[in-house]
Amino acid sequence: MVSSENSQPANAIEALERLGRLSLRDLSMEELLQTVADLTKTVMPGHTEVSVSLLVKDSPSTVASTGQLATDLDESQYERGHGPCLHAARTGELTEIGDTRTDSRWPDYMPRAAEHGALSSLSVPLVIDDDEQLAGGLNIYAREPHAFDEDSRTVATRFAPYAAVAAGNLYAYRSAVDRADTLQTALETRGVIDQAKGILMVRHRLTADQAFQVLARMSMKTNRKLRAVADDLVHTGELPLR
């Protein structure tokens, strides 16, 4: 999976707004995941490559990538059964490697990353579906040590909910062979989130990204799926308080 993003956004706000304007109904999940990875790459400092990992019942795979470096390092961690991207997905913790040449965690992985030219990395956990044992990570590999500052960490965490929604729906599509109703559920999820965004945009004069972030924050605050939060808003006109 290679990046196809041609026109680069001027900054993170523009990139997030571009994501916010995308219709979840019209894009395939693979296209949305690739767009998240592509746009994340354009706004991160230094020369980075980005991937999205999906962890299904502790079985990992890479579902989007901007380049071979990210894919290779993801797979290196899968082979070993541990590493920063798997740690983020399993624990829900933001996981940063400042310098792969000196970090003492995962000692069999760090030299491999350094040999590939990735001297620092940031893995943002994706909250998808605990019931399905489904998690993930937005992984950013940089060629410079200590590439990430507080601003870049904040930006990365704002991209993560888009990847989480897309990854969750991608899993639903792939499971549709075994559960026929899952495909319809995935289609409905994409539509109801778009509707909820529209309500918030009109009611509170929000941008598309701001509306999505409101839904994402409420999902995390109430420990409910983003789709359920959006559905409540569409059908009751109110966001859930708990």
JSON list of N, CA and C in Angstrom, two decimals, residues 171-197:
[
{"chain": "A", "resi": 171, "resn": "TYR", "atom": "N", "xyz": [-12.78, -4.21, 9.75]},
{"chain": "A", "resi": 171, "resn": "TYR", "atom": "CA", "xyz": [-12.93, -5.52, 10.38]},
{"chain": "A", "resi": 171, "resn": "TYR", "atom": "C", "xyz": [-14.35, -6.05, 10.19]},
{"chain": "A", "resi": 172, "resn": "ALA", "atom": "N", "xyz": [-15.33, -5.16, 10.30]},
{"chain": "A", "resi": 172, "resn": "ALA", "atom": "CA", "xyz": [-16.72, -5.58, 10.12]},
{"chain": "A", "resi": 172, "resn": "ALA", "atom": "C", "xyz": [-16.95, -6.11, 8.71]},
{"chain": "A", "resi": 173, "resn": "TYR", "atom": "N", "xyz": [-16.38, -5.44, 7.72]},
{"chain": "A", "resi": 173, "resn": "TYR", "atom": "CA", "xyz": [-16.51, -5.92, 6.34]},
{"chain": "A", "resi": 173, "resn": "TYR", "atom": "C", "xyz": [-15.89, -7.30, 6.19]},
{"chain": "A", "resi": 174, "resn": "ARG", "atom": "N", "xyz": [-14.69, -7.46, 6.75]},
{"chain": "A", "resi": 174, "resn": "ARG", "atom": "CA", "xyz": [-13.99, -8.74, 6.60]},
{"chain": "A", "resi": 174, "resn": "ARG", "atom": "C", "xyz": [-14.70, -9.86, 7.33]},
{"chain": "A", "resi": 175, "resn": "SER", "atom": "N", "xyz": [-15.47, -9.51, 8.35]},
{"chain": "A", "resi": 175, "resn": "SER", "atom": "CA", "xyz": [-16.20, -10.52, 9.11]},
{"chain": "A", "resi": 175, "resn": "SER", "atom": "C", "xyz": [-17.56, -10.83, 8.50]},
{"chain": "A", "resi": 176, "resn": "ALA", "atom": "N", "xyz": [-17.95, -10.10, 7.47]},
{"chain": "A", "resi": 176, "resn": "ALA", "atom": "CA", "xyz": [-19.30, -10.23, 6.93]},
{"chain": "A", "resi": 176, "resn": "ALA", "atom": "C", "xyz": [-19.58, -11.61, 6.34]},
{"chain": "A", "resi": 177, "resn": "VAL", "atom": "N", "xyz": [-18.53, -12.29, 5.92]},
{"chain": "A", "resi": 177, "resn": "VAL", "atom": "CA", "xyz": [-18.72, -13.63, 5.37]},
{"chain": "A", "resi": 177, "resn": "VAL", "atom": "C", "xyz": [-19.29, -14.56, 6.44]},
{"chain": "A", "resi": 178, "resn": "ASP", "atom": "N", "xyz": [-18.82, -14.38, 7.68]},
{"chain": "A", "resi": 178, "resn": "ASP", "atom": "CA", "xyz": [-19.27, -15.24, 8.77]},
{"chain": "A", "resi": 178, "resn": "ASP", "atom": "C", "xyz": [-20.53, -14.72, 9.45]},
{"chain": "A", "resi": 179, "resn": "ARG", "atom": "N", "xyz": [-20.73, -13.39, 9.39]},
{"chain": "A", "resi": 179, "resn": "ARG", "atom": "CA", "xyz": [-21.89, -12.81, 10.05]},
{"chain": "A", "resi": 179, "resn": "ARG", "atom": "C", "xyz": [-22.56, -11.86, 9.07]},
{"chain": "A", "resi": 180, "resn": "ALA", "atom": "N", "xyz": [-23.61, -12.33, 8.42]},
{"chain": "A", "resi": 180, "resn": "ALA", "atom": "CA", "xyz": [-24.20, -11.58, 7.31]},
{"chain": "A", "resi": 180, "resn": "ALA", "atom": "C", "xyz": [-24.70, -10.21, 7.73]},
{"chain": "A", "resi": 181, "resn": "ASP", "atom": "N", "xyz": [-25.14, -10.06, 8.98]},
{"chain": "A", "resi": 181, "resn": "ASP", "atom": "CA", "xyz": [-25.68, -8.77, 9.41]},
{"chain": "A", "resi": 181, "resn": "ASP", "atom": "C", "xyz": [-24.60, -7.74, 9.65]},
{"chain": "A", "resi": 182, "resn": "THR", "atom": "N", "xyz": [-23.34, -8.14, 9.75]},
{"chain": "A", "resi": 182, "resn": "THR", "atom": "CA", "xyz": [-22.26, -7.21, 10.06]},
{"chain": "A", "resi": 182, "resn": "THR", "atom": "C", "xyz": [-22.05, -6.21, 8.94]},
{"chain": "A", "resi": 183, "resn": "LEU", "atom": "N", "xyz": [-22.19, -6.62, 7.69]},
{"chain": "A", "resi": 183, "resn": "LEU", "atom": "CA", "xyz": [-21.98, -5.72, 6.57]},
{"chain": "A", "resi": 183, "resn": "LEU", "atom": "C", "xyz": [-22.96, -4.57, 6.62]},
{"chain": "A", "resi": 184, "resn": "GLN", "atom": "N", "xyz": [-24.23, -4.87, 6.89]},
{"chain": "A", "resi": 184, "resn": "GLN", "atom": "CA", "xyz": [-25.22, -3.81, 6.98]},
{"chain": "A", "resi": 184, "resn": "GLN", "atom": "C", "xyz": [-24.92, -2.89, 8.15]},
{"chain": "A", "resi": 185, "resn": "THR", "atom": "N", "xyz": [-24.47, -3.47, 9.26]},
{"chain": "A", "resi": 185, "resn": "THR", "atom": "CA", "xyz": [-24.12, -2.65, 10.42]},
{"chain": "A", "resi": 185, "resn": "THR", "atom": "C", "xyz": [-23.00, -1.69, 10.09]},
{"chain": "A", "resi": 186, "resn": "ALA", "atom": "N", "xyz": [-22.00, -2.16, 9.35]},
{"chain": "A", "resi": 186, "resn": "ALA", "atom": "CA", "xyz": [-20.88, -1.29, 8.97]},
{"chain": "A", "resi": 186, "resn": "ALA", "atom": "C", "xyz": [-21.35, -0.15, 8.09]},
{"chain": "A", "resi": 187, "resn": "LEU", "atom": "N", "xyz": [-22.23, -0.44, 7.13]},
{"chain": "A", "resi": 187, "resn": "LEU", "atom": "CA", "xyz": [-22.75, 0.60, 6.26]},
{"chain": "A", "resi": 187, "resn": "LEU", "atom": "C", "xyz": [-23.54, 1.64, 7.05]},
{"chain": "A", "resi": 188, "resn": "GLU", "atom": "N", "xyz": [-24.36, 1.16, 7.99]},
{"chain": "A", "resi": 188, "resn": "GLU", "atom": "CA", "xyz": [-25.16, 2.07, 8.81]},
{"chain": "A", "resi": 188, "resn": "GLU", "atom": "C", "xyz": [-24.27, 2.94, 9.69]},
{"chain": "A", "resi": 189, "resn": "THR", "atom": "N", "xyz": [-23.19, 2.36, 10.20]},
{"chain": "A", "resi": 189, "resn": "THR", "atom": "CA", "xyz": [-22.27, 3.12, 11.06]},
{"chain": "A", "resi": 189, "resn": "THR", "atom": "C", "xyz": [-21.71, 4.32, 10.31]},
{"chain": "A", "resi": 190, "resn": "ARG", "atom": "N", "xyz": [-21.27, 4.11, 9.10]},
{"chain": "A", "resi": 190, "resn": "ARG", "atom": "CA", "xyz": [-20.68, 5.19, 8.32]},
{"chain": "A", "resi": 190, "resn": "ARG", "atom": "C", "xyz": [-21.69, 6.32, 8.11]},
{"chain": "A", "resi": 191, "resn": "GLY", "atom": "N", "xyz": [-22.95, 5.95, 7.83]},
{"chain": "A", "resi": 191, "resn": "GLY", "atom": "CA", "xyz": [-23.97, 6.96, 7.59]},
{"chain": "A", "resi": 191, "resn": "GLY", "atom": "C", "xyz": [-24.34, 7.74, 8.83]},
{"chain": "A", "resi": 192, "resn": "VAL", "atom": "N", "xyz": [-24.49, 7.06, 9.96]},
{"chain": "A", "resi": 192, "resn": "VAL", "atom": "CA", "xyz": [-24.96, 7.74, 11.17]},
{"chain": "A", "resi": 192, "resn": "VAL", "atom": "C", "xyz": [-23.89, 8.69, 11.71]},
{"chain": "A", "resi": 193, "resn": "ILE", "atom": "N", "xyz": [-22.62, 8.36, 11.55]},
{"chain": "A", "resi": 193, "resn": "ILE", "atom": "CA", "xyz": [-21.56, 9.27, 11.99]},
{"chain": "A", "resi": 193, "resn": "ILE", "atom": "C", "xyz": [-21.56, 10.54, 11.13]},
{"chain": "A", "resi": 194, "resn": "ASP", "atom": "N", "xyz": [-21.76, 10.39, 9.82]},
{"chain": "A", "resi": 194, "resn": "ASP", "atom": "CA", "xyz": [-21.87, 11.56, 8.96]},
{"chain": "A", "resi": 194, "resn": "ASP", "atom": "C", "xyz": [-23.05, 12.44, 9.37]},
{"chain": "A", "resi": 195, "resn": "GLN", "atom": "N", "xyz": [-24.19, 11.82, 9.69]},
{"chain": "A", "resi": 195, "resn": "GLN", "atom": "CA", "xyz": [-25.37, 12.58, 10.11]},
{"chain": "A", "resi": 195, "resn": "GLN", "atom": "C", "xyz": [-25.10, 13.34, 11.41]},
{"chain": "A", "resi": 196, "resn": "ALA", "atom": "N", "xyz": [-24.48, 12.66, 12.37]},
{"chain": "A", "resi": 196, "resn": "ALA", "atom": "CA", "xyz": [-24.20, 13.30, 13.66]},
{"chain": "A", "resi": 196, "resn": "ALA", "atom": "C", "xyz": [-23.23, 14.47, 13.50]},
{"chain": "A", "resi": 197, "resn": "LYS", "atom": "N", "xyz": [-22.23, 14.30, 12.66]},
{"chain": "A", "resi": 197, "resn": "LYS", "atom": "CA", "xyz": [-21.31, 15.41, 12.38]},
{"chain": "A", "resi": 197, "resn": "LYS", "atom": "C", "xyz": [-22.08, 16.61, 11.83]}
]
